XYZ file of C-alpha atoms in Angstrom:
531
model
C 0.000 0.000 0.000
C 1.311 3.437 -0.956
C 1.838 6.243 1.561
C 1.538 9.594 -0.237
C 2.138 12.389 2.275
C 3.190 12.951 5.839
C 3.048 16.742 6.098
C 1.083 19.442 4.369
C 3.193 22.372 3.172
C 2.027 24.579 6.062
C 2.654 21.798 8.551
C 6.071 21.210 7.036
C 6.950 24.880 7.382
C 5.895 24.900 11.041
C 7.871 21.754 11.785
C 10.964 23.009 9.930
C 10.753 26.276 11.837
C 10.555 24.327 15.085
C 13.527 22.239 13.910
C 15.521 25.447 13.456
C 14.527 26.781 16.874
C 15.675 23.565 18.500
C 19.128 24.472 17.270
C 20.224 21.482 15.229
C 23.639 22.106 13.750
C 23.812 22.261 9.951
C 27.188 21.843 8.324
C 27.588 24.644 5.796
C 31.090 24.333 4.426
C 32.274 20.826 5.307
C 29.403 19.118 3.528
C 31.138 15.773 3.327
C 31.915 15.340 7.023
C 29.851 12.920 9.149
C 26.574 14.224 10.567
C 26.888 15.943 13.921
C 24.715 15.918 17.023
C 22.784 18.864 18.431
C 24.746 22.108 18.577
C 24.953 24.340 21.581
C 24.367 27.391 19.356
C 21.728 27.281 16.596
C 23.040 27.619 13.027
C 20.387 28.420 10.400
C 20.377 26.812 7.005
C 21.882 29.107 4.380
C 20.495 28.480 0.923
C 23.721 29.553 -0.725
C 25.737 26.942 1.172
C 24.986 23.324 0.260
C 24.175 20.809 2.978
C 24.688 17.078 2.663
C 24.118 15.960 6.233
C 22.290 17.209 9.298
C 21.759 15.803 12.790
C 19.048 13.445 13.928
C 15.560 14.890 14.244
C 12.004 13.992 13.390
C 12.177 16.012 10.192
C 15.000 16.813 7.837
C 16.084 20.411 7.240
C 15.160 22.316 4.069
C 16.702 21.010 0.878
C 19.903 22.873 -0.058
C 19.586 25.084 -3.130
C 22.326 26.204 -5.493
C 22.527 26.418 -9.284
C 25.675 24.564 -10.367
C 26.206 24.491 -14.094
C 28.816 24.291 -16.826
C 28.746 25.593 -20.361
C 29.389 23.055 -23.127
C 30.614 24.933 -26.201
C 30.286 23.426 -29.649
C 31.797 26.388 -31.541
C 35.382 25.613 -32.549
C 34.883 22.226 -30.845
C 35.868 23.757 -27.514
C 34.024 21.186 -25.423
C 32.011 18.883 -27.671
C 32.499 17.129 -29.981
C 36.261 17.177 -29.626
C 36.728 16.974 -33.411
C 34.636 17.523 -36.524
C 35.182 14.059 -37.931
C 33.853 11.818 -35.158
C 31.287 9.123 -35.806
C 27.912 9.354 -34.116
C 28.907 6.678 -31.624
C 32.049 8.591 -30.642
C 30.070 11.822 -30.320
C 27.634 10.027 -28.025
C 30.457 8.525 -25.967
C 31.984 11.978 -25.441
C 28.606 13.422 -24.469
C 28.043 10.637 -21.948
C 31.484 11.206 -20.440
C 30.695 14.915 -19.989
C 27.320 14.179 -18.414
C 28.769 11.509 -16.143
C 31.436 13.936 -14.981
C 28.811 16.592 -14.334
C 26.594 14.230 -12.358
C 29.491 12.845 -10.327
C 30.581 16.391 -9.513
C 27.012 17.109 -8.312
C 26.343 19.801 -10.858
C 22.653 20.168 -11.607
C 22.621 21.786 -15.063
C 24.375 21.789 -18.420
C 24.191 24.754 -20.801
C 24.692 23.235 -24.253
C 25.451 25.387 -27.295
C 22.935 24.310 -29.932
C 23.247 27.218 -32.405
C 26.851 28.403 -32.665
C 26.639 30.209 -36.047
C 23.092 30.354 -37.460
C 23.287 26.574 -37.675
C 22.058 23.665 -35.572
C 23.327 20.605 -33.738
C 19.887 19.040 -34.259
C 17.742 18.367 -37.346
C 16.122 21.653 -38.375
C 13.942 22.857 -41.230
C 15.139 26.412 -40.557
C 18.942 26.220 -40.370
C 21.615 23.765 -41.535
C 23.511 21.180 -39.556
C 26.538 22.716 -37.859
C 29.955 22.151 -39.359
C 31.293 21.522 -35.843
C 29.552 18.144 -35.900
C 30.800 16.768 -39.213
C 33.229 19.276 -40.743
C 30.727 20.322 -43.413
C 27.817 22.655 -42.810
C 24.562 21.003 -43.789
C 25.927 17.465 -43.447
C 24.185 15.334 -40.779
C 26.063 13.062 -38.388
C 26.497 9.473 -39.523
C 24.790 7.270 -38.637
C 21.961 9.802 -38.386
C 20.781 10.711 -34.887
C 19.491 13.775 -33.073
C 22.289 15.085 -30.821
C 20.077 17.537 -28.929
C 17.490 14.892 -28.115
C 20.283 12.567 -26.992
C 21.745 15.221 -24.689
C 18.340 16.026 -23.196
C 17.422 12.403 -22.503
C 20.787 11.564 -21.003
C 20.951 14.748 -18.911
C 17.485 14.164 -17.471
C 18.329 10.541 -16.724
C 21.122 11.859 -14.489
C 18.973 14.478 -12.775
C 20.549 17.347 -14.735
C 18.754 20.271 -16.329
C 19.568 20.922 -19.995
C 19.587 24.541 -21.156
C 19.762 25.191 -24.905
C 22.275 27.944 -25.688
C 21.816 30.075 -28.815
C 24.014 32.726 -30.403
C 21.366 35.224 -31.494
C 23.244 37.007 -34.308
C 26.508 35.280 -35.246
C 26.289 33.702 -38.715
C 29.879 32.538 -39.104
C 32.765 32.358 -36.679
C 36.282 33.315 -37.633
C 37.457 29.713 -37.391
C 34.721 28.385 -39.659
C 36.129 26.244 -42.458
C 33.120 24.909 -44.305
C 31.390 26.705 -47.135
C 27.896 27.891 -46.143
C 25.128 25.402 -46.849
C 22.441 26.329 -49.356
C 19.905 26.878 -46.549
C 22.196 29.047 -44.421
C 20.869 32.555 -43.860
C 23.869 34.042 -45.688
C 22.488 32.297 -48.783
C 18.745 32.502 -48.216
C 18.705 36.129 -46.996
C 22.084 37.684 -47.838
C 20.739 41.196 -47.305
C 20.382 40.449 -43.585
C 24.002 39.375 -43.078
C 27.039 41.677 -42.812
C 30.731 40.911 -43.227
C 32.710 42.192 -40.250
C 36.351 41.197 -40.361
C 36.412 37.421 -40.648
C 32.902 37.173 -39.176
C 29.488 36.970 -40.752
C 26.897 38.674 -38.552
C 23.161 38.998 -38.790
C 22.386 42.707 -38.618
C 20.350 43.376 -35.441
C 18.747 46.307 -37.267
C 17.160 44.008 -39.836
C 13.716 42.757 -38.724
C 14.299 39.489 -40.592
C 17.310 38.740 -38.374
C 15.198 39.033 -35.251
C 12.441 36.892 -36.748
C 14.946 34.190 -37.735
C 16.264 33.907 -34.187
C 12.775 33.886 -32.679
C 11.656 31.187 -35.113
C 14.663 29.014 -34.279
C 14.096 29.317 -30.521
C 10.355 28.667 -30.828
C 11.064 25.582 -32.937
C 13.338 24.126 -30.268
C 10.822 24.900 -27.520
C 8.044 23.100 -29.388
C 10.075 20.028 -30.302
C 12.350 19.506 -27.301
C 11.922 19.185 -23.555
C 14.576 21.744 -22.611
C 14.705 23.305 -19.150
C 16.158 26.628 -20.234
C 16.839 28.911 -23.189
C 20.167 30.722 -22.954
C 21.984 33.467 -24.870
C 25.442 34.818 -24.175
C 27.307 38.112 -24.631
C 27.396 38.299 -28.440
C 24.898 40.979 -29.440
C 26.558 43.455 -31.765
C 30.016 41.949 -32.312
C 33.025 42.834 -30.215
C 34.818 45.646 -32.087
C 37.685 44.842 -34.418
C 40.446 47.188 -35.620
C 42.010 47.811 -38.982
C 45.720 47.519 -39.698
C 46.306 51.003 -38.319
C 44.679 50.204 -35.006
C 41.481 52.148 -35.670
C 38.281 50.556 -34.443
C 35.902 49.637 -37.271
C 32.224 50.435 -36.966
C 29.699 47.684 -37.628
C 28.547 48.030 -41.267
C 24.820 48.567 -40.730
C 24.333 51.658 -42.916
C 21.553 50.011 -44.922
C 19.366 49.175 -41.933
C 20.180 52.511 -40.264
C 19.108 54.475 -43.317
C 15.942 52.392 -43.610
C 15.165 53.171 -39.987
C 15.610 56.901 -40.517
C 13.494 56.833 -43.672
C 10.711 55.125 -41.729
C 10.591 58.106 -39.365
C 12.918 56.798 -36.659
C 14.261 59.486 -34.330
C 16.707 57.691 -32.055
C 20.413 58.396 -32.154
C 22.344 55.577 -33.806
C 23.729 54.097 -30.574
C 20.286 54.216 -28.941
C 18.750 52.624 -32.036
C 21.255 49.771 -31.855
C 20.475 49.217 -28.185
C 16.775 49.288 -28.977
C 17.275 46.570 -31.601
C 18.858 44.323 -28.989
C 16.345 45.278 -26.299
C 13.438 44.309 -28.530
C 14.999 40.933 -29.273
C 15.620 40.199 -25.578
C 12.056 41.164 -24.665
C 10.651 39.125 -27.553
C 12.650 36.019 -26.591
C 11.448 36.274 -23.008
C 7.839 36.567 -24.137
C 8.128 33.809 -26.740
C 9.756 31.374 -24.311
C 6.936 31.715 -21.818
C 4.231 31.683 -24.456
C 5.508 28.323 -25.623
C 6.317 26.806 -22.218
C 5.678 28.862 -19.124
C 8.080 26.897 -16.922
C 11.187 27.152 -19.117
C 13.808 29.579 -17.802
C 15.337 32.240 -20.036
C 18.902 33.095 -19.094
C 21.421 35.620 -20.374
C 25.177 35.591 -19.773
C 26.477 39.076 -20.634
C 29.910 40.600 -20.276
C 30.554 41.233 -16.602
C 30.839 45.045 -16.535
C 27.738 47.206 -16.806
C 26.920 50.747 -17.856
C 29.826 53.191 -17.388
C 27.594 55.816 -15.791
C 26.514 53.429 -13.038
C 29.700 51.573 -12.185
C 30.892 51.422 -8.579
C 33.968 53.501 -7.696
C 37.197 51.907 -8.881
C 35.609 49.630 -11.504
C 36.846 50.179 -15.052
C 36.866 48.220 -18.286
C 35.143 47.453 -21.557
C 31.671 48.973 -21.985
C 29.209 46.472 -23.389
C 26.601 49.245 -23.192
C 28.537 51.355 -25.713
C 30.247 48.645 -27.783
C 27.910 45.628 -27.818
C 24.819 47.809 -27.337
C 23.658 45.619 -24.472
C 21.580 47.453 -21.839
C 21.635 44.648 -19.314
C 20.466 46.864 -16.468
C 17.276 47.587 -18.407
C 16.614 43.882 -18.937
C 16.945 43.230 -15.227
C 14.775 46.205 -14.304
C 12.026 45.032 -16.647
C 12.298 41.367 -15.666
C 13.008 40.235 -19.247
C 15.006 37.227 -18.048
C 14.781 34.545 -15.399
C 18.472 34.356 -14.606
C 21.479 36.537 -15.260
C 24.920 34.943 -15.467
C 27.323 37.921 -15.721
C 30.723 36.757 -16.863
C 32.906 37.718 -13.908
C 36.046 36.454 -15.568
C 38.628 38.218 -13.391
C 40.521 37.262 -10.218
C 38.987 38.158 -6.884
C 41.746 40.646 -6.097
C 41.949 42.392 -9.492
C 40.749 45.770 -8.266
C 39.573 47.385 -11.550
C 37.259 44.390 -12.087
C 36.860 43.278 -8.483
C 34.761 40.112 -8.376
C 32.795 40.865 -5.225
C 32.153 44.471 -6.196
C 30.764 43.424 -9.574
C 28.781 40.600 -7.971
C 27.152 43.082 -5.621
C 26.583 45.547 -8.456
C 24.546 43.064 -10.474
C 22.632 41.944 -7.407
C 21.735 45.566 -6.719
C 20.306 45.927 -10.236
C 18.064 42.917 -9.645
C 14.952 44.794 -8.558
C 12.622 42.137 -9.994
C 14.100 39.380 -7.832
C 15.417 37.178 -10.635
C 18.348 34.799 -10.229
C 21.880 36.224 -10.462
C 24.395 33.420 -10.975
C 27.898 34.598 -11.970
C 29.867 32.901 -14.686
C 33.325 31.740 -13.541
C 36.311 31.515 -15.878
C 37.343 28.029 -14.817
C 39.114 27.445 -18.132
C 41.748 29.993 -17.068
C 43.161 27.020 -15.210
C 45.448 25.499 -17.805
C 49.087 24.585 -18.270
C 50.344 27.998 -19.347
C 52.499 30.366 -17.324
C 49.485 32.656 -16.858
C 47.264 29.895 -15.531
C 45.101 30.538 -12.519
C 45.563 28.324 -9.528
C 42.597 26.155 -8.480
C 42.223 28.207 -5.299
C 40.990 31.150 -7.399
C 37.914 29.244 -8.594
C 37.361 27.579 -5.221
C 37.378 30.992 -3.559
C 35.093 32.427 -6.225
C 32.569 29.660 -5.539
C 32.668 30.750 -1.899
C 32.168 34.363 -2.992
C 28.992 33.456 -4.891
C 27.635 31.981 -1.646
C 28.125 35.152 0.362
C 24.973 37.158 1.111
C 22.982 35.449 -1.576
C 19.547 36.826 -0.719
C 19.284 38.921 -3.903
C 19.136 35.998 -6.307
C 22.754 34.965 -5.771
C 22.479 31.248 -5.167
C 24.556 29.696 -7.905
C 27.255 29.950 -10.559
C 28.287 28.542 -13.944
C 31.696 27.281 -15.063
C 33.185 28.206 -18.408
C 33.707 25.699 -19.607
C 33.193 21.995 -19.118
C 36.570 21.193 -20.680
C 38.470 22.414 -17.625
C 36.359 20.201 -15.372
C 36.387 17.170 -17.674
C 40.171 17.370 -17.980
C 40.499 17.940 -14.223
C 43.070 20.654 -14.826
C 45.335 21.003 -11.813
C 42.920 18.757 -9.922
C 40.126 21.352 -10.011
C 37.315 18.854 -10.544
C 38.423 16.680 -7.652
C 38.843 19.657 -5.358
C 35.468 21.116 -6.243
C 33.894 17.754 -5.524
C 35.644 17.295 -2.206
C 35.632 20.885 -0.927
C 32.616 22.657 -2.469
C 30.174 20.117 -3.898
C 30.380 17.283 -1.391
C 26.595 17.385 -1.043
C 23.904 17.540 -3.695
C 21.814 20.674 -4.228
C 18.583 21.554 -5.987
C 18.512 24.452 -8.420
C 16.748 27.418 -6.814
C 13.035 27.692 -7.500
C 11.605 30.293 -9.908
C 8.188 30.979 -8.333
C 7.352 33.818 -10.751
C 7.128 31.095 -13.442
C 4.595 29.119 -11.416
C 3.967 28.545 -7.730
C 1.938 25.350 -7.831
C 3.637 22.487 -6.034
C 3.398 18.984 -7.478
C 1.584 16.260 -5.584
C 3.603 14.493 -2.938
C 5.202 11.206 -3.996
C 3.567 7.953 -2.992
C 5.819 5.340 -1.388
C 5.305 1.635 -0.734
C 7.497 -1.386 0.111
C 9.249 -2.859 -2.887
C 9.778 -6.448 -3.851
C 12.812 -6.659 -1.583
C 13.719 -4.880 1.678
C 16.307 -2.703 -0.064
C 13.803 -1.038 -2.405
C 10.994 1.447 -1.932
C 8.441 1.678 -4.743
C 7.565 5.134 -6.008
C 4.522 6.669 -7.670
C 4.528 10.234 -9.045
C 2.191 12.520 -10.916
C 3.071 13.306 -14.523
C 5.556 16.077 -15.216
C 7.843 15.560 -12.229
C 11.474 15.270 -13.261
C 13.418 15.322 -10.012
C 13.125 13.997 -6.475
C 14.617 15.370 -3.278
C 15.517 12.505 -0.946
C 16.507 12.752 2.709
C 17.647 9.544 4.416
C 18.006 9.386 8.186
C 20.776 7.287 9.665
C 21.805 6.808 13.269
C 24.126 9.809 12.937
C 21.728 12.128 11.116
C 20.129 13.100 7.816
C 21.824 12.887 4.402
C 20.445 14.661 1.323
C 20.536 13.446 -2.282
C 18.626 14.072 -5.485
C 17.345 11.494 -7.923
C 15.907 11.594 -11.421
C 12.176 10.927 -11.316
C 12.435 8.512 -14.224
C 13.266 5.736 -11.789
C 10.407 3.869 -10.156
C 12.052 3.148 -6.824
C 14.225 4.482 -3.985
C 17.327 2.497 -3.068
C 17.425 1.599 0.640
C 20.792 -0.153 0.612
C 23.173 0.481 3.485
C 25.479 3.461 3.031
C 29.209 2.740 3.189
C 29.758 5.691 5.535
C 26.554 5.940 7.565
C 25.192 2.401 7.623
C 21.519 1.445 7.521
C 18.845 4.113 6.898
C 15.983 4.205 9.392
C 13.736 6.782 7.719
C 13.264 8.260 4.258
C 11.628 11.543 3.299
C 10.899 12.122 -0.382
C 9.508 15.186 -2.155
C 8.805 15.903 -5.818
C 10.322 18.938 -7.506
C 8.109 20.671 -10.062
C 9.220 22.238 -13.313
C 9.668 25.670 -11.711
C 11.596 24.194 -8.774
C 8.705 24.224 -6.291
C 8.926 21.380 -3.787
C 5.940 19.197 -2.931
C 4.936 18.131 0.537
C 7.248 15.426 1.832
C 6.274 11.803 2.154
C 7.867 9.855 4.999
C 8.630 6.163 5.203
C 9.989 4.502 8.343
C 12.078 1.414 7.836
C 11.649 -1.577 10.122
């Protein structure tokens, strides 16, 4: 017989509050150490600091929350696939290795680049296959398969979110080698695309460019079960210089003149920003029209408007050069998470990490998520390599005072973690990610909690059968041992909970299970006491 709920949400809140008042010690930093007994001084649970174990009590503490992600770049084969000539089976094997590494490290999301250059790593009627898969744009992988669907299925099977990452305007990267396919936008709509140095770029001032990007994103939303839509810092291109060192303006005279002839009155820089603003707003609206629960994230350059910067902060102005008004997007709530690329050392004063972190949090008046991007790939084997301590300390910095949306971070990129450069993956696992964590909830996308799981004895004493309502992807599982509670997550695709003895803590005596909805809202918890 199934047991489906022990506590209502209100009852759970009262009991968890009472748990906190009783003063049970929660281990914030040393997540992997054995559970402790009652503390003499109460220590509240901090959402920004993961918890893997807590002392014995009738109820477990709140589930730890932290967004832990890594970007997987396909452009230039930075992360995946490693080469352009791999068979489908080898591409799949590399993808599985990345996902296994991510799951073992206790990440909870992957941000996969699906549109590097107005192309696709999935079958599309709108844009051609990416050359980074096969070496030739328009050529499908062989044997034929759908890489995006494969990534989604395998990520979800490991309890990982999969965010689809699009470059909104880039039509060809400088390292592109293949000739454009016949259905590439540079062929089908050449008047929309501009040559800028060795780049091809869709002109943000051309309405057809915006419509192309919106159509591509809507197509992916309709056909694939992604958890997020993501764009990065490439709006207008980063400026290039001629041989004499003079910066070259983006060649958008045609669309600028058309704008003026239509009665437009904005100055050129403001018009360019308006082009980008309208795309960002339209993506946000389109994402939630298609699937209300899917998160829309943006990862811009890490320094904001020059006229608002904190004292001492200097550097490149994306507001003036990329025409990205990120502060406006935050103020209007046109995104669900911001991942500013804070790609500088903690102690580099002109781009001080904590100062910029606090700056972006202060702009977050709509209460969205602010999860900094970390430049983990600066750990390499060069003389200028960062030491692992830099990233470890930056992870700690993202956990400081995280009330204003700051409960997570993203690593650029997965290659540094997969290669375990200077032991960074092992140290993150041992020192920062010893316990699992749920991604923070996004209640503005939906506040309804899923039904509580139903539990019943399995066919053997080491298994607990599970029944869930449709649409649940992830479970939060607390197991109580003689020493205390231990938290894990589990993909909801499984039909059971493993009750086997733990090598460190021994035999579990109680299990609490909750379902996590698509917007991260937790259900009431169902309890099961073991004989």
